[in-house]
Amino acid sequence: MFLTISTTGDSGRPATDLGFLLHKHPGRAQRFSTAQGTAHVFYPEATPERCTAALLLEVDPVALVRRNKGKGRGGAPDSALAQYVNDRPYAASSLLAVALAGVFSSALKGQCHARPELPARRLPLRIEVPALPARGGAALVERLFAPLGWQLTVQPVALDEKFPEWGDSRYVSLVLEGESTLAEALRQLYVLLPVLDDAKHYWVAADEVDKLLRHGEGWLENHPEHRLITSRFLTRRWSLTRDALERLALARLAEADDTEAGELDNAVDERTDTEDKPLPLAVRRREAILAALRASGAARVLDLGCGQGQLTAELLKDVRFTEIVGVDVSMRALKEAARRLRLDRMGERQAARVRLLQGSLAYTDRRLAGYDAAVLSEVIEHLDLPRLPALEHAVFGAARPRTVIVTTPNAEYNVRWESLPAGHVRHGDHRFEWTRAEFRAWAGEVARRHGYTVEFTPVGPDDPEVGPPTQMAVFTAQHPTDAKEADAA
């Protein structure tokens, strides 16, 4: 997956200023880890007269399948194979758009601390995308980019050059030429690449509306194809599309009236509007876990199955947690957690509080013994059911922290997810999802066998019919005396 950005200049305004704007030095190649693979940035040419920056994204098909929302288990063999053998590693799509936003984040925001005057400068740009999926063909590419002032060269890619009678594929080679600020050009690419592909590699949530309007500010509201762009960017989710179109209409009215959108949308007085915006479920889950840990008095905490380190990062913010250990079987996840935590830049005192360990929760690990608390946040559902007893023994039997916190999806709540087909699990890697009764039965049996008591807490809105989206169990080890009394009873 490949994209180049070129500009021209002279001795007074050298083309190599592109390196300042992108925050990437033209003199060296750089690589960046992304959720789906590795991004490389390099400069095939860098002179005062002409400079070209190239972004090459190497997609890991296995990582892509694991992170994709998927359809759960039981898919047909041919569709399972198609998850790994497809055009995603080669064709510019939402994968490339996300890489653009991650690797060139400062340029996308129009920020350049070294040369603050550069982001506002309009540059002569040439952008090349050799393989672009276009559901709608070259005509749609023209309809999307031409109104933005670009001169286009669009070449359809033949299905097979040796057999021209087969016709053209749905892919095109695209060259854009024109004058624009770099930030505006990147924002347009961020929105329009997945629109042309008419697909996204991640689940589209409500915050995607904000992303669309933020990156589309100044050009999307007056684009003649703004309805098509909005619908495709939001994967045709009608509720989100309607919200975005209403906000775009407000932006057009504000522009026509030469005022701010907020001044027009004054039907509700913000001083009297006390309704809170809903928190994302992941944030609520971490807040519930932190509250339970604080209530337990734990100071030394294990984050088992820590993934990319979101919970570990939150634990580090609270000084009462004096030792935090993140454990995961995936070295890739641990590297991402180290990057998120900025371990290489962390002060000595802070670094002494945290460790990241590679390990499998299916095996006894003496390194995990002696801690106050352990957290298994959205972990157990990723294990095959026959492997759960091994995890139970490793955590509750061998490591045996005083407190164990387990969260897992509530399968009954799945009917409330608008985009989740009936009978499917929330993530393709989930081996199972339990009802409240099933989770309580499992937790109660684990507590009985290993000498713990257990309490259950809902996480997220507690629906009167189907319960909360996440269910949480807090296990507390019984004092030996309590255990004997319980056995006697």
Short mmCIF file of C-alpha atoms in Angstrom, two decimals:
data_model
loop_
_atom_site.label_atom_id
_atom_site.label_comp_id
_atom_site.label_asym_id
_atom_site.label_seq_id
_atom_site.Cartn_x
_atom_site.Cartn_y
_atom_site.Cartn_z
CA MET A 1 0.00 0.00 0.00
CA PHE A 2 1.77 3.10 -1.27
CA LEU A 3 1.29 6.87 -1.52
CA THR A 4 3.62 9.73 -2.44
CA ILE A 5 3.38 13.49 -1.84
CA SER A 6 5.59 15.78 -3.95
CA THR A 7 6.14 19.52 -4.08
CA THR A 8 8.45 21.93 -5.89
CA GLY A 9 10.34 25.02 -4.73
CA ASP A 10 13.39 27.19 -5.16
CA SER A 11 16.25 28.55 -3.09
CA GLY A 12 13.95 31.06 -1.38
CA ARG A 13 11.26 28.51 -0.57
CA PRO A 14 12.96 25.11 -0.79
CA ALA A 15 10.81 22.07 -1.52
CA THR A 16 12.46 20.32 1.43
CA ASP A 17 10.26 22.42 3.73
CA LEU A 18 7.94 19.46 3.21
CA GLY A 19 10.07 17.65 5.80
CA PHE A 20 9.24 20.30 8.42
CA LEU A 21 5.53 20.04 7.65
CA LEU A 22 5.51 16.25 7.90
CA HIS A 23 7.81 16.23 10.95
CA LYS A 24 9.92 13.61 9.13
CA HIS A 25 13.55 14.36 8.19
CA PRO A 26 14.26 13.90 4.46
CA GLY A 27 17.69 12.50 5.23
CA ARG A 28 16.58 9.24 6.82
CA ALA A 29 14.00 6.51 6.48
CA GLN A 30 11.70 5.91 9.44
CA ARG A 31 9.34 3.12 10.43
CA PHE A 32 6.28 3.20 12.67
CA SER A 33 4.24 0.43 14.24
CA THR A 34 0.50 0.55 13.55
CA ALA A 35 -2.34 -1.70 14.69
CA GLN A 36 -2.38 -3.53 11.35
CA GLY A 37 1.29 -3.53 10.31
CA THR A 38 4.36 -1.34 9.79
CA ALA A 39 4.43 2.07 8.11
CA HIS A 40 7.60 3.30 6.42
CA VAL A 41 8.30 6.95 5.55
CA PHE A 42 11.16 7.83 3.21
CA TYR A 43 12.08 10.44 0.61
CA PRO A 44 12.92 9.16 -2.90
CA GLU A 45 14.08 12.70 -3.76
CA ALA A 46 14.86 15.75 -1.61
CA THR A 47 16.35 18.82 -3.29
CA PRO A 48 15.48 22.52 -2.99
CA GLU A 49 13.75 22.23 -6.40
CA ARG A 50 11.72 19.06 -5.79
CA CYS A 51 10.91 16.90 -2.76
CA THR A 52 8.88 13.70 -2.56
CA ALA A 53 7.75 11.94 0.63
CA ALA A 54 6.57 8.35 0.36
CA LEU A 55 4.39 6.38 2.77
CA LEU A 56 4.56 2.59 2.46
CA LEU A 57 2.22 0.55 4.65
CA GLU A 58 3.01 -3.15 5.11
CA VAL A 59 -0.19 -4.80 6.32
CA ASP A 60 -0.10 -7.89 8.51
CA PRO A 61 -3.15 -9.91 7.32
CA VAL A 62 -3.24 -11.99 10.52
CA ALA A 63 -3.21 -8.90 12.77
CA LEU A 64 -5.91 -7.35 10.60
CA VAL A 65 -8.21 -10.36 11.06
CA ARG A 66 -7.61 -10.43 14.80
CA ARG A 67 -8.43 -6.76 15.20
CA ASN A 68 -11.34 -6.69 12.79
CA LYS A 69 -14.81 -6.85 14.27
CA GLY A 70 -15.42 -10.10 12.37
CA LYS A 71 -18.53 -12.24 12.40
CA GLY A 72 -17.72 -14.56 15.24
CA ARG A 73 -17.33 -18.28 14.83
CA GLY A 74 -18.95 -20.63 12.40
CA GLY A 75 -18.28 -18.77 9.13
CA ALA A 76 -18.03 -20.61 5.83
CA PRO A 77 -14.52 -21.89 4.92
CA ASP A 78 -14.29 -19.72 1.80
CA SER A 79 -15.16 -16.56 3.74
CA ALA A 80 -12.62 -17.52 6.42
CA LEU A 81 -9.92 -17.81 3.74
CA ALA A 82 -10.95 -14.45 2.25
CA GLN A 83 -10.09 -12.81 5.57
CA TYR A 84 -6.43 -13.58 4.87
CA VAL A 85 -6.25 -13.56 1.06
CA ASN A 86 -7.62 -10.23 -0.21
CA ASP A 87 -6.61 -6.81 -1.53
CA ARG A 88 -6.20 -5.14 1.88
CA PRO A 89 -2.37 -5.23 1.90
CA TYR A 90 -2.18 -3.55 -1.52
CA ALA A 91 -5.12 -1.23 -2.18
CA ALA A 92 -5.39 2.23 -0.55
CA SER A 93 -8.28 2.08 1.92
CA SER A 94 -9.21 3.03 5.47
CA LEU A 95 -6.02 1.25 6.55
CA LEU A 96 -3.95 3.83 4.69
CA ALA A 97 -6.16 6.66 5.94
CA VAL A 98 -5.59 5.60 9.57
CA ALA A 99 -1.84 5.29 8.90
CA LEU A 100 -1.83 8.84 7.45
CA ALA A 101 -3.54 10.14 10.58
CA GLY A 102 -1.13 8.32 12.87
CA VAL A 103 2.18 8.91 11.11
CA PHE A 104 1.46 12.48 9.94
CA SER A 105 -0.72 13.55 12.88
CA SER A 106 0.89 16.97 13.35
CA ALA A 107 0.71 17.73 9.62
CA LEU A 108 -2.95 16.68 9.58
CA LYS A 109 -3.67 19.15 12.39
CA GLY A 110 -1.75 21.94 10.64
CA GLN A 111 0.92 22.12 13.34
CA CYS A 112 4.63 22.87 12.86
CA HIS A 113 6.38 24.17 15.97
CA ALA A 114 9.75 24.53 14.23
CA ARG A 115 8.32 26.65 11.40
CA PRO A 116 4.87 27.90 12.50
CA GLU A 117 4.38 29.91 9.31
CA LEU A 118 4.53 26.84 7.04
CA PRO A 119 1.15 25.10 7.68
CA ALA A 120 -0.83 28.03 6.26
CA ARG A 121 1.26 28.15 3.05
CA ARG A 122 -0.38 26.82 -0.10
CA LEU A 123 2.02 24.49 -1.88
CA PRO A 124 2.12 23.08 -5.40
CA LEU A 125 1.34 19.45 -4.59
CA ARG A 126 1.35 16.22 -6.56
CA ILE A 127 -0.17 13.21 -4.81
CA GLU A 128 0.04 9.74 -6.35
CA VAL A 129 -1.89 6.64 -5.27
CA PRO A 130 -0.97 3.71 -7.57
CA ALA A 131 -3.73 1.33 -6.44
CA LEU A 132 -6.98 2.86 -5.28
CA PRO A 133 -10.21 0.84 -4.97
CA ALA A 134 -13.05 2.87 -6.47
CA ARG A 135 -16.57 1.51 -6.10
CA GLY A 136 -18.11 3.78 -8.70
CA GLY A 137 -15.17 3.85 -11.07
CA ALA A 138 -13.12 6.71 -12.44
CA ALA A 139 -16.25 8.85 -12.77
CA LEU A 140 -16.82 8.81 -9.00
CA VAL A 141 -13.16 9.67 -8.34
CA GLU A 142 -13.64 12.72 -10.59
CA ARG A 143 -16.86 13.72 -8.79
CA LEU A 144 -15.15 13.58 -5.40
CA PHE A 145 -11.83 15.31 -6.07
CA ALA A 146 -12.52 17.75 -8.92
CA PRO A 147 -14.82 20.05 -6.86
CA LEU A 148 -11.94 20.46 -4.41
CA GLY A 149 -9.79 22.10 -7.07
CA TRP A 150 -7.58 19.17 -8.01
CA GLN A 151 -6.46 18.37 -11.54
CA LEU A 152 -6.88 14.60 -11.85
CA THR A 153 -5.27 11.84 -13.86
CA VAL A 154 -7.28 8.67 -13.33
CA GLN A 155 -6.24 5.46 -15.05
CA PRO A 156 -8.41 2.34 -14.63
CA VAL A 157 -6.39 -0.78 -13.84
CA ALA A 158 -7.10 -3.73 -16.13
CA LEU A 159 -8.10 -7.04 -14.58
CA ASP A 160 -5.30 -8.66 -16.58
CA GLU A 161 -3.20 -6.84 -19.17
CA LYS A 162 -2.75 -10.10 -21.11
CA PHE A 163 -6.54 -10.41 -21.51
CA PRO A 164 -7.88 -6.92 -22.29
CA GLU A 165 -11.26 -8.40 -23.21
CA TRP A 166 -11.82 -9.07 -19.49
CA GLY A 167 -12.19 -5.34 -18.98
CA ASP A 168 -11.17 -3.09 -16.10
CA SER A 169 -11.00 -3.91 -12.40
CA ARG A 170 -12.53 -1.74 -9.69
CA TYR A 171 -9.08 -0.22 -9.05
CA VAL A 172 -7.62 2.96 -10.48
CA SER A 173 -4.28 4.72 -10.46
CA LEU A 174 -4.75 8.28 -9.24
CA VAL A 175 -2.63 11.42 -9.57
CA LEU A 176 -3.80 14.68 -7.96
CA GLU A 177 -2.16 18.00 -8.85
CA GLY A 178 -2.98 21.43 -7.52
CA GLU A 179 -2.25 24.09 -4.90
CA SER A 180 -3.36 23.43 -1.34
CA THR A 181 -2.13 23.54 2.21
CA LEU A 182 -0.70 20.17 3.17
CA ALA A 183 -3.12 19.82 6.12
CA GLU A 184 -6.16 20.29 3.89
CA ALA A 185 -4.89 17.77 1.34
CA LEU A 186 -4.25 15.17 4.05
CA ARG A 187 -7.69 15.73 5.59
CA GLN A 188 -9.34 15.21 2.21
CA LEU A 189 -7.41 11.97 1.68
CA TYR A 190 -8.30 10.79 5.19
CA VAL A 191 -12.01 11.11 4.40
CA LEU A 192 -12.15 10.17 0.72
CA LEU A 193 -9.90 7.07 0.62
CA PRO A 194 -12.36 4.92 2.66
CA VAL A 195 -15.30 6.58 0.87
CA LEU A 196 -14.02 5.38 -2.51
CA ASP A 197 -13.33 1.92 -1.09
CA ASP A 198 -16.83 1.98 0.49
CA ALA A 199 -15.58 -0.05 3.45
CA LYS A 200 -13.78 0.30 6.75
CA HIS A 201 -11.57 -2.12 8.63
CA TYR A 202 -12.90 -1.10 12.05
CA TRP A 203 -16.26 -0.80 13.74
CA VAL A 204 -17.82 2.64 13.22
CA ALA A 205 -19.00 4.22 16.47
CA ALA A 206 -20.66 7.56 17.24
CA ASP A 207 -17.30 9.34 17.55
CA GLU A 208 -16.78 8.73 13.82
CA VAL A 209 -19.17 11.63 13.15
CA ASP A 210 -16.81 13.98 14.99
CA LYS A 211 -13.86 12.66 12.97
CA LEU A 212 -15.70 13.25 9.72
CA LEU A 213 -16.73 16.81 10.60
CA ARG A 214 -13.32 17.68 12.02
CA HIS A 215 -11.43 16.52 8.92
CA GLY A 216 -14.14 17.79 6.57
CA GLU A 217 -14.28 21.30 8.06
CA GLY A 218 -14.04 23.97 5.40
CA TRP A 219 -14.67 21.73 2.38
CA LEU A 220 -17.19 18.99 3.09
CA GLU A 221 -20.24 21.12 3.95
CA ASN A 222 -20.33 22.68 0.44
CA HIS A 223 -19.17 19.62 -1.51
CA PRO A 224 -21.79 18.60 -4.12
CA GLU A 225 -21.39 14.95 -3.05
CA HIS A 226 -21.49 15.60 0.70
CA ARG A 227 -24.42 13.21 1.20
CA LEU A 228 -22.67 10.32 -0.53
CA ILE A 229 -19.40 11.06 1.29
CA THR A 230 -21.14 11.20 4.66
CA SER A 231 -23.12 8.01 4.12
CA ARG A 232 -20.15 5.96 2.92
CA PHE A 233 -17.72 7.31 5.54
CA LEU A 234 -20.17 6.27 8.26
CA THR A 235 -20.73 2.86 6.60
CA ARG A 236 -24.36 3.75 5.87
CA ARG A 237 -25.38 3.80 9.52
CA TRP A 238 -28.49 5.92 9.19
CA SER A 239 -28.57 7.39 12.71
CA LEU A 240 -24.96 8.59 12.43
CA THR A 241 -25.44 9.83 8.86
CA ARG A 242 -28.49 11.87 9.84
CA ASP A 243 -26.60 13.45 12.75
CA ALA A 244 -23.66 14.35 10.49
CA LEU A 245 -25.90 15.81 7.74
CA GLU A 246 -27.77 17.97 10.26
CA ARG A 247 -24.49 19.35 11.59
CA LEU A 248 -23.21 19.98 8.05
CA ALA A 249 -26.42 21.87 7.24
CA LEU A 250 -25.87 24.00 10.34
CA ALA A 251 -22.31 24.73 9.21
CA ARG A 252 -23.59 25.91 5.80
CA LEU A 253 -26.14 28.19 7.45
CA ALA A 254 -23.49 29.62 9.73
CA GLU A 255 -21.21 30.32 6.78
CA ALA A 256 -24.01 32.03 4.86
CA ASP A 257 -24.88 34.12 7.93
CA ASP A 258 -21.20 34.88 8.68
CA THR A 259 -21.54 33.62 12.23
CA GLU A 260 -20.59 30.66 14.39
CA ALA A 261 -22.57 27.41 14.23
CA GLY A 262 -22.93 27.48 18.00
CA GLU A 263 -24.72 30.81 17.87
CA LEU A 264 -27.31 29.41 15.45
CA ASP A 265 -27.81 26.19 17.38
CA ASN A 266 -29.03 27.93 20.54
CA ALA A 267 -32.31 26.11 21.13
CA VAL A 268 -30.86 24.73 24.37
CA ASP A 269 -29.20 26.95 26.95
CA GLU A 270 -25.95 25.20 27.83
CA ARG A 271 -26.10 26.68 31.33
CA THR A 272 -29.37 24.82 32.02
CA ASP A 273 -28.61 21.71 29.97
CA THR A 274 -27.31 19.32 32.59
CA GLU A 275 -27.49 16.14 30.54
CA ASP A 276 -24.08 14.42 30.54
CA LYS A 277 -22.59 13.01 27.37
CA PRO A 278 -22.41 9.21 27.59
CA LEU A 279 -18.99 7.83 28.41
CA PRO A 280 -17.58 5.10 26.14
CA LEU A 281 -18.00 1.62 27.58
CA ALA A 282 -14.22 1.05 27.69
CA VAL A 283 -13.84 4.14 29.90
CA ARG A 284 -16.66 3.03 32.20
CA ARG A 285 -15.07 -0.39 32.47
CA ARG A 286 -11.71 1.03 33.52
CA GLU A 287 -13.40 3.36 36.02
CA ALA A 288 -15.28 0.43 37.59
CA ILE A 289 -12.08 -1.63 37.84
CA LEU A 290 -10.14 1.25 39.41
CA ALA A 291 -12.94 1.84 41.94
CA ALA A 292 -12.91 -1.84 42.93
CA LEU A 293 -9.11 -1.86 43.27
CA ARG A 294 -9.16 1.24 45.45
CA ALA A 295 -11.88 -0.25 47.64
CA SER A 296 -9.78 -3.40 48.10
CA GLY A 297 -6.78 -1.41 49.35
CA ALA A 298 -4.48 -3.04 46.77
CA ALA A 299 -1.06 -1.50 46.13
CA ARG A 300 0.63 -4.16 43.96
CA VAL A 301 -1.52 -5.00 40.93
CA LEU A 302 -1.33 -7.48 38.03
CA ASP A 303 -2.94 -6.45 34.72
CA LEU A 304 -3.35 -9.91 33.17
CA GLY A 305 -3.90 -9.85 29.43
CA CYS A 306 -2.89 -6.17 29.42
CA GLY A 307 -3.02 -5.82 25.61
CA GLN A 308 -1.89 -2.36 24.54
CA GLY A 309 -1.70 -1.09 28.11
CA GLN A 310 -4.80 1.12 28.44
CA LEU A 311 -5.60 -0.06 31.98
CA THR A 312 -1.92 -0.13 32.96
CA ALA A 313 -1.67 3.54 31.94
CA GLU A 314 -4.65 4.44 34.13
CA LEU A 315 -3.17 2.56 37.09
CA LEU A 316 0.07 4.53 36.74
CA LYS A 317 -1.81 7.79 37.22
CA ASP A 318 -2.78 6.80 40.78
CA VAL A 319 0.16 6.86 43.22
CA ARG A 320 -1.56 4.42 45.60
CA PHE A 321 -0.66 1.63 43.13
CA THR A 322 3.02 1.25 43.93
CA GLU A 323 3.78 -1.72 41.64
CA ILE A 324 2.00 -2.53 38.38
CA VAL A 325 2.79 -5.53 36.20
CA GLY A 326 1.27 -5.92 32.74
CA VAL A 327 1.25 -9.46 31.34
CA ASP A 328 0.36 -10.53 27.81
CA VAL A 329 1.19 -13.46 25.55
CA SER A 330 1.61 -11.15 22.53
CA MET A 331 4.99 -9.47 22.17
CA ARG A 332 3.47 -7.12 19.59
CA ALA A 333 0.88 -5.98 22.15
CA LEU A 334 3.59 -5.47 24.78
CA LYS A 335 5.64 -3.32 22.38
CA GLU A 336 2.55 -1.21 21.71
CA ALA A 337 1.94 -0.96 25.47
CA ALA A 338 5.54 0.19 25.99
CA ARG A 339 5.03 2.84 23.31
CA ARG A 340 1.73 3.98 24.84
CA LEU A 341 3.29 4.20 28.31
CA ARG A 342 6.41 5.91 26.89
CA LEU A 343 8.63 3.63 28.92
CA ASP A 344 11.74 4.87 27.12
CA ARG A 345 10.99 8.46 28.24
CA MET A 346 9.67 7.68 31.71
CA GLY A 347 11.42 9.08 34.77
CA GLU A 348 13.35 6.68 36.97
CA ARG A 349 10.89 6.80 39.88
CA GLN A 350 7.87 6.22 37.64
CA ALA A 351 9.64 3.47 35.67
CA ALA A 352 10.33 1.60 38.92
CA ARG A 353 6.55 1.21 39.41
CA VAL A 354 5.78 -0.66 36.18
CA ARG A 355 6.92 -3.82 34.38
CA LEU A 356 5.71 -5.56 31.23
CA LEU A 357 6.07 -9.35 31.07
CA GLN A 358 5.40 -11.84 28.31
CA GLY A 359 3.55 -14.87 29.61
CA SER A 360 0.62 -17.18 29.04
CA LEU A 361 -2.20 -17.29 31.57
CA ALA A 362 -2.71 -20.96 30.77
CA TYR A 363 0.46 -21.86 32.70
CA THR A 364 1.58 -21.41 36.29
CA ASP A 365 4.03 -18.51 36.55
CA ARG A 366 5.95 -17.95 39.79
CA ARG A 367 6.57 -14.31 38.79
CA LEU A 368 2.88 -13.58 39.44
CA ALA A 369 2.75 -14.79 43.05
CA GLY A 370 2.45 -12.46 46.02
CA TYR A 371 0.45 -9.57 44.55
CA ASP A 372 -2.46 -7.79 46.20
CA ALA A 373 -4.77 -7.85 43.18
CA ALA A 374 -5.11 -9.16 39.64
CA VAL A 375 -7.33 -7.88 36.83
CA LEU A 376 -8.66 -9.97 33.94
CA SER A 377 -10.40 -7.29 31.86
CA GLU A 378 -12.14 -8.71 28.76
CA VAL A 379 -9.75 -11.69 28.73
CA ILE A 380 -11.56 -14.93 29.50
CA GLU A 381 -13.83 -14.76 26.43
CA HIS A 382 -10.73 -14.99 24.19
CA LEU A 383 -9.90 -18.48 25.53
CA ASP A 384 -11.39 -21.73 24.34
CA LEU A 385 -13.62 -23.12 27.10
CA PRO A 386 -11.45 -26.24 27.65
CA ARG A 387 -8.52 -23.93 28.53
CA LEU A 388 -10.38 -22.00 31.23
CA PRO A 389 -9.54 -24.47 34.05
CA ALA A 390 -5.83 -23.91 33.35
CA LEU A 391 -6.30 -20.15 33.69
CA GLU A 392 -8.32 -20.63 36.88
CA HIS A 393 -5.53 -22.69 38.45
CA ALA A 394 -2.78 -20.28 37.32
CA VAL A 395 -4.57 -17.22 38.73
CA PHE A 396 -6.73 -18.37 41.63
CA GLY A 397 -4.72 -21.42 42.67
CA ALA A 398 -1.04 -20.59 42.06
CA ALA A 399 -0.73 -16.78 41.96
CA ARG A 400 -3.59 -16.36 44.45
CA PRO A 401 -3.82 -12.58 44.86
CA ARG A 402 -6.05 -11.29 47.63
CA THR A 403 -8.43 -9.70 45.08
CA VAL A 404 -9.25 -10.81 41.53
CA ILE A 405 -11.39 -8.67 39.22
CA VAL A 406 -12.89 -10.25 36.08
CA THR A 407 -14.92 -8.42 33.41
CA THR A 408 -16.54 -10.01 30.37
CA PRO A 409 -19.30 -9.12 27.87
CA ASN A 410 -22.92 -9.84 28.79
CA ALA A 411 -24.29 -11.83 25.84
CA GLU A 412 -27.87 -10.83 26.66
CA TYR A 413 -27.04 -7.17 25.94
CA ASN A 414 -25.94 -7.92 22.36
CA VAL A 415 -29.48 -7.35 21.07
CA ARG A 416 -29.01 -3.65 21.96
CA TRP A 417 -26.03 -3.20 19.59
CA GLU A 418 -27.38 -1.61 16.43
CA SER A 419 -24.64 -2.95 14.11
CA LEU A 420 -24.31 -6.48 15.55
CA PRO A 421 -26.16 -9.20 13.60
CA ALA A 422 -28.35 -11.47 15.69
CA GLY A 423 -26.56 -14.49 17.11
CA HIS A 424 -23.06 -13.06 16.56
CA VAL A 425 -20.42 -12.28 19.17
CA ARG A 426 -18.97 -8.79 19.54
CA HIS A 427 -15.49 -9.64 18.25
CA GLY A 428 -14.28 -12.28 15.83
CA ASP A 429 -11.74 -13.57 18.39
CA HIS A 430 -14.33 -14.18 21.14
CA ARG A 431 -14.65 -17.92 21.73
CA PHE A 432 -17.81 -17.45 23.79
CA GLU A 433 -19.92 -14.77 25.46
CA TRP A 434 -21.87 -15.62 28.60
CA THR A 435 -25.27 -14.60 29.87
CA ARG A 436 -25.47 -13.20 33.40
CA ALA A 437 -26.58 -16.58 34.75
CA GLU A 438 -23.71 -18.42 33.03
CA PHE A 439 -21.11 -15.95 34.30
CA ARG A 440 -22.45 -16.09 37.84
CA ALA A 441 -22.44 -19.88 37.79
CA TRP A 442 -18.82 -20.01 36.59
CA ALA A 443 -17.63 -17.37 39.06
CA GLY A 444 -19.43 -18.98 41.96
CA GLU A 445 -17.85 -22.36 41.24
CA VAL A 446 -14.37 -20.82 40.90
CA ALA A 447 -14.80 -19.00 44.21
CA ARG A 448 -15.97 -22.18 45.96
CA ARG A 449 -13.07 -24.29 44.68
CA HIS A 450 -10.33 -21.79 45.51
CA GLY A 451 -11.53 -20.22 48.74
CA TYR A 452 -12.84 -16.85 47.55
CA THR A 453 -16.04 -14.92 47.97
CA VAL A 454 -17.46 -13.16 44.91
CA GLU A 455 -19.63 -10.11 44.29
CA PHE A 456 -21.07 -8.91 40.98
CA THR A 457 -21.27 -5.36 39.65
CA PRO A 458 -22.91 -4.09 36.42
CA VAL A 459 -20.74 -1.92 34.14
CA GLY A 460 -22.51 0.48 31.80
CA PRO A 461 -26.25 1.19 31.53
CA ASP A 462 -28.14 -1.54 33.41
CA ASP A 463 -30.99 -2.39 31.05
CA PRO A 464 -34.03 -3.68 33.00
CA GLU A 465 -34.57 -6.47 30.43
CA VAL A 466 -31.11 -7.59 29.33
CA GLY A 467 -28.79 -6.20 32.00
CA PRO A 468 -25.56 -4.21 31.49
CA PRO A 469 -23.23 -4.48 28.47
CA THR A 470 -20.35 -5.62 30.71
CA GLN A 471 -20.52 -7.78 33.80
CA MET A 472 -17.86 -7.64 36.51
CA ALA A 473 -17.02 -10.09 39.29
CA VAL A 474 -14.85 -9.10 42.26
CA PHE A 475 -13.31 -12.11 44.03
CA THR A 476 -11.90 -11.72 47.56
CA ALA A 477 -9.73 -14.41 49.13
CA GLN A 478 -11.14 -15.73 52.37
CA HIS A 479 -9.06 -15.65 55.51
CA PRO A 480 -8.18 -19.26 56.48
CA THR A 481 -10.50 -18.97 59.47
CA ASP A 482 -13.35 -17.72 57.27
CA ALA A 483 -12.81 -20.58 54.87
CA LYS A 484 -13.07 -23.17 57.67
CA GLU A 485 -16.27 -21.58 58.98
CA ALA A 486 -17.72 -21.57 55.45
CA ASP A 487 -16.86 -25.27 54.99
CA ALA A 488 -18.43 -26.08 58.35
CA ALA A 489 -21.61 -24.24 57.39
#
